[in-house]
mmCIF file of C-alpha atoms in Angstrom:
data_model
loop_
_atom_site.group_PDB
_atom_site.id
_atom_site.type_symbol
_atom_site.label_atom_id
_atom_site.label_comp_id
_atom_site.label_asym_id
_atom_site.label_seq_id
_atom_site.Cartn_x
_atom_site.Cartn_y
_atom_site.Cartn_z
ATOM 1 C CA MET A 10 127.128 38.240 158.349
ATOM 2 C CA LEU A 11 125.930 34.696 158.720
ATOM 3 C CA LEU A 12 124.660 32.861 155.204
ATOM 4 C CA ASP A 13 122.172 30.303 155.400
ATOM 5 C CA ALA A 14 123.344 26.996 152.868
ATOM 6 C CA ASP A 15 120.370 28.797 150.500
ATOM 7 C CA ARG A 16 122.414 32.205 150.127
ATOM 8 C CA LEU A 17 125.561 30.701 149.646
ATOM 9 C CA GLY A 18 124.145 28.052 146.727
ATOM 10 C CA THR A 19 122.095 31.126 145.010
ATOM 11 C CA LEU A 20 126.072 32.857 145.234
ATOM 12 C CA ALA A 21 128.067 29.293 144.126
ATOM 13 C CA GLU A 22 125.764 30.293 141.517
ATOM 14 C CA ALA A 23 126.329 33.044 140.373
ATOM 15 C CA SER A 24 130.030 32.403 141.792
ATOM 16 C CA ILE A 25 129.854 30.045 138.012
ATOM 17 C CA ALA A 26 127.356 30.791 135.964
ATOM 18 C CA LEU A 27 129.406 34.028 135.816
ATOM 19 C CA GLY A 28 132.986 31.992 135.516
ATOM 20 C CA LEU A 29 134.350 33.846 138.975
ATOM 21 C CA ARG A 30 137.177 31.314 139.874
ATOM 22 C CA PRO A 31 137.979 30.315 143.070
ATOM 23 C CA TYR A 32 140.597 32.807 144.562
ATOM 24 C CA GLU A 33 138.143 35.456 142.652
ATOM 25 C CA ILE A 34 135.168 34.014 146.024
ATOM 26 C CA GLY A 35 137.698 32.816 148.116
ATOM 27 C CA PRO A 36 137.086 36.503 149.910
ATOM 28 C CA LEU A 37 133.497 35.659 151.158
ATOM 29 C CA PHE A 38 134.645 34.617 154.410
ATOM 30 C CA LEU A 39 136.662 36.813 155.248
ATOM 31 C CA VAL A 40 135.340 39.305 157.163
ATOM 32 C CA PRO A 41 134.212 41.954 157.735
ATOM 33 C CA ASN A 42 133.922 42.917 154.176
ATOM 34 C CA GLY A 43 133.630 39.843 152.265
ATOM 35 C CA LEU A 44 130.126 39.252 151.670
ATOM 36 C CA SER A 45 129.315 42.458 150.190
ATOM 37 C CA ASP A 46 132.676 42.395 148.574
ATOM 38 C CA LEU A 47 131.475 39.611 146.309
ATOM 39 C CA HIS A 48 128.362 40.620 145.769
ATOM 40 C CA ASP A 49 130.741 44.127 144.149
ATOM 41 C CA LEU A 50 132.220 41.408 142.484
ATOM 42 C CA LEU A 51 129.658 39.538 140.770
ATOM 43 C CA ALA A 52 127.951 43.059 139.996
ATOM 44 C CA ASP A 53 131.273 44.469 138.420
ATOM 45 C CA ARG A 54 131.658 40.688 136.822
ATOM 46 C CA ARG A 55 127.458 41.493 135.563
ATOM 47 C CA ARG A 56 128.216 44.933 133.899
ATOM 48 C CA GLU A 57 130.857 43.525 132.655
ATOM 49 C CA LEU A 58 129.014 41.031 130.758
ATOM 50 C CA ASP A 59 126.174 43.592 129.497
ATOM 51 C CA ILE A 60 128.936 45.996 127.644
ATOM 52 C CA VAL A 61 130.067 43.033 125.616
ATOM 53 C CA SER A 62 126.730 42.598 124.492
ATOM 54 C CA PHE A 63 126.066 46.347 124.454
ATOM 55 C CA LEU A 64 129.241 46.302 122.162
ATOM 56 C CA LEU A 65 127.266 44.107 120.233
ATOM 57 C CA THR A 66 124.232 45.282 119.514
ATOM 58 C CA LYS A 67 125.956 48.227 118.958
ATOM 59 C CA LEU A 68 128.181 46.877 115.857
ATOM 60 C CA VAL A 69 124.686 44.942 114.515
ATOM 61 C CA GLU A 70 123.165 48.600 114.452
ATOM 62 C CA GLU A 71 125.598 50.187 112.941
ATOM 63 C CA GLU A 72 126.791 47.536 110.515
ATOM 64 C CA SER A 73 123.004 47.626 109.995
ATOM 65 C CA GLU A 74 121.738 50.949 109.574
ATOM 66 C CA ALA A 75 125.186 52.737 107.873
ATOM 67 C CA GLY A 76 127.497 49.660 106.706
ATOM 68 C CA GLU A 77 129.681 51.531 108.680
ATOM 69 C CA ALA A 78 132.604 50.726 111.541
ATOM 70 C CA ILE A 79 131.919 52.503 114.696
ATOM 71 C CA SER A 80 134.843 53.446 117.440
ATOM 72 C CA ALA A 81 134.701 53.093 121.285
ATOM 73 C CA ARG A 82 134.156 56.485 121.806
ATOM 74 C CA ASP A 83 131.032 57.126 119.721
ATOM 75 C CA ILE A 84 130.118 54.091 121.206
ATOM 76 C CA SER A 85 130.008 55.028 125.015
ATOM 77 C CA ARG A 86 128.632 58.327 122.844
ATOM 78 C CA ASP A 87 125.451 56.248 122.332
ATOM 79 C CA GLY A 88 125.600 54.764 125.575
ATOM 80 C CA ARG A 89 124.666 57.886 127.340
ATOM 81 C CA ARG A 90 121.268 57.337 126.609
ATOM 82 C CA THR A 91 120.927 54.454 127.886
ATOM 83 C CA GLU A 92 120.297 52.678 131.522
ATOM 84 C CA LEU A 93 123.879 50.813 130.771
ATOM 85 C CA ARG A 94 126.055 54.564 130.235
ATOM 86 C CA PRO A 95 130.112 52.801 129.954
ATOM 87 C CA SER A 96 132.232 54.458 130.344
ATOM 88 C CA VAL A 97 134.650 54.540 126.970
ATOM 89 C CA GLU A 98 137.328 52.871 128.766
ATOM 90 C CA GLU A 99 133.937 49.548 129.672
ATOM 91 C CA ILE A 100 134.026 49.632 125.646
ATOM 92 C CA VAL A 101 137.998 49.363 124.962
ATOM 93 C CA ASN A 102 138.033 46.673 128.484
ATOM 94 C CA ALA A 103 134.871 45.022 126.311
ATOM 95 C CA ILE A 104 136.217 44.876 122.738
ATOM 96 C CA ASP A 105 139.983 43.883 124.536
ATOM 97 C CA ILE A 106 137.824 40.830 125.987
ATOM 98 C CA MET A 107 136.082 40.162 122.098
ATOM 99 C CA SER A 108 139.442 40.898 120.450
ATOM 100 C CA GLY A 109 141.325 38.643 122.448
ATOM 101 C CA LEU A 110 139.819 35.448 122.428
ATOM 102 C CA HIS A 111 140.848 35.874 118.714
ATOM 103 C CA VAL A 112 137.420 33.909 118.059
ATOM 104 C CA GLY A 113 136.723 36.450 114.472
ATOM 105 C CA ALA A 114 133.727 38.097 116.649
ATOM 106 C CA LEU A 115 135.421 41.892 116.378
ATOM 107 C CA ARG A 116 136.865 43.275 112.871
ATOM 108 C CA LEU A 117 139.400 45.487 113.682
ATOM 109 C CA VAL A 118 139.172 48.301 110.834
ATOM 110 C CA ASP A 119 141.476 51.379 111.413
ATOM 111 C CA THR A 120 143.523 51.594 113.982
ATOM 112 C CA ALA A 121 144.633 54.204 116.267
ATOM 113 C CA ASP A 122 146.911 55.860 118.627
ATOM 114 C CA ASP A 123 144.772 56.135 121.138
ATOM 115 C CA PRO A 124 142.564 52.727 121.360
ATOM 116 C CA LYS A 125 139.393 54.618 122.094
ATOM 117 C CA PHE A 126 139.109 56.139 117.996
ATOM 118 C CA ALA A 127 140.044 52.381 116.320
ATOM 119 C CA THR A 128 136.953 51.136 114.370
ATOM 120 C CA TYR A 129 135.393 47.826 114.242
ATOM 121 C CA VAL A 130 132.863 46.514 112.384
ATOM 122 C CA LEU A 131 131.320 43.085 113.440
ATOM 123 C CA GLY A 132 132.619 39.897 112.484
ATOM 124 C CA ASP A 133 131.471 36.677 111.966
ATOM 125 C CA ALA A 134 129.738 36.434 116.059
ATOM 126 C CA PRO A 135 127.044 33.127 115.255
ATOM 127 C CA ALA A 136 130.825 31.556 114.720
ATOM 128 C CA GLY A 137 132.740 33.425 117.467
ATOM 129 C CA ALA A 138 130.385 31.751 119.730
ATOM 130 C CA ARG A 139 130.620 28.395 117.968
ATOM 131 C CA ARG A 140 134.023 28.571 118.934
ATOM 132 C CA LEU A 141 133.926 29.714 122.437
ATOM 133 C CA ARG A 142 130.483 27.032 122.581
ATOM 134 C CA ALA A 143 133.375 24.311 121.569
ATOM 135 C CA LEU A 144 136.835 25.668 123.726
ATOM 136 C CA ALA A 145 134.445 25.674 126.800
ATOM 137 C CA ASP A 146 133.294 22.766 126.680
ATOM 138 C CA ALA A 147 136.557 21.190 125.685
ATOM 139 C CA ILE A 148 137.827 22.538 129.265
ATOM 140 C CA ASP A 149 135.339 20.935 130.803
ATOM 141 C CA ARG A 150 135.695 18.421 129.121
ATOM 142 C CA ARG A 151 137.331 15.690 132.342
ATOM 143 C CA PRO A 152 141.243 14.180 131.483
ATOM 144 C CA SER A 153 139.556 10.330 130.868
ATOM 145 C CA GLU A 154 136.832 11.694 128.135
ATOM 146 C CA ALA A 155 140.324 12.779 125.758
ATOM 147 C CA GLN A 156 139.651 11.006 123.147
#
C-alpha cells in the first residue's frame, strides 16, 4: 500500500503521542504487512493506555464506595460490563506498568502468590502524574539544557 504524506504524518503523530520507539514503527516500511502491523501496534498501545485509565478509575471508585482494596480479578470482572472488557492478564499488566514506574499512583495492600489476587488501593495519583510529567520533561530536555 502506498502512503501519502498526510497519512504518513498522521501515523507519525500517533506514534509520537503513544510513545512508540523508532524500532517499533520501522515495520511500517516492510512489505506486505507493515502498515497493518503498525495499525495493530497503535491499537494495542491505545488499548493498554485505556486499561491503565480504567484501572485507576476502578481504584478511585472502590476507595470512595467501600474504602477497600481491590484485586485485578475483581477489576477485570467489573470490566466485563464495559465496552473495554479487559482480561485479568491485561489488568495485571496495567498494574505492572503503574507499579514499575515507582510513582506512587498504586499502593499494594495484600500480596498473593498469583498476582491477579493481590489487592491494591489508589496511592497519590496526582503526585504520581506530576512525577511522570517531570520525568518526561527531564527525558525531553536536551543535554545542552541540562544544568
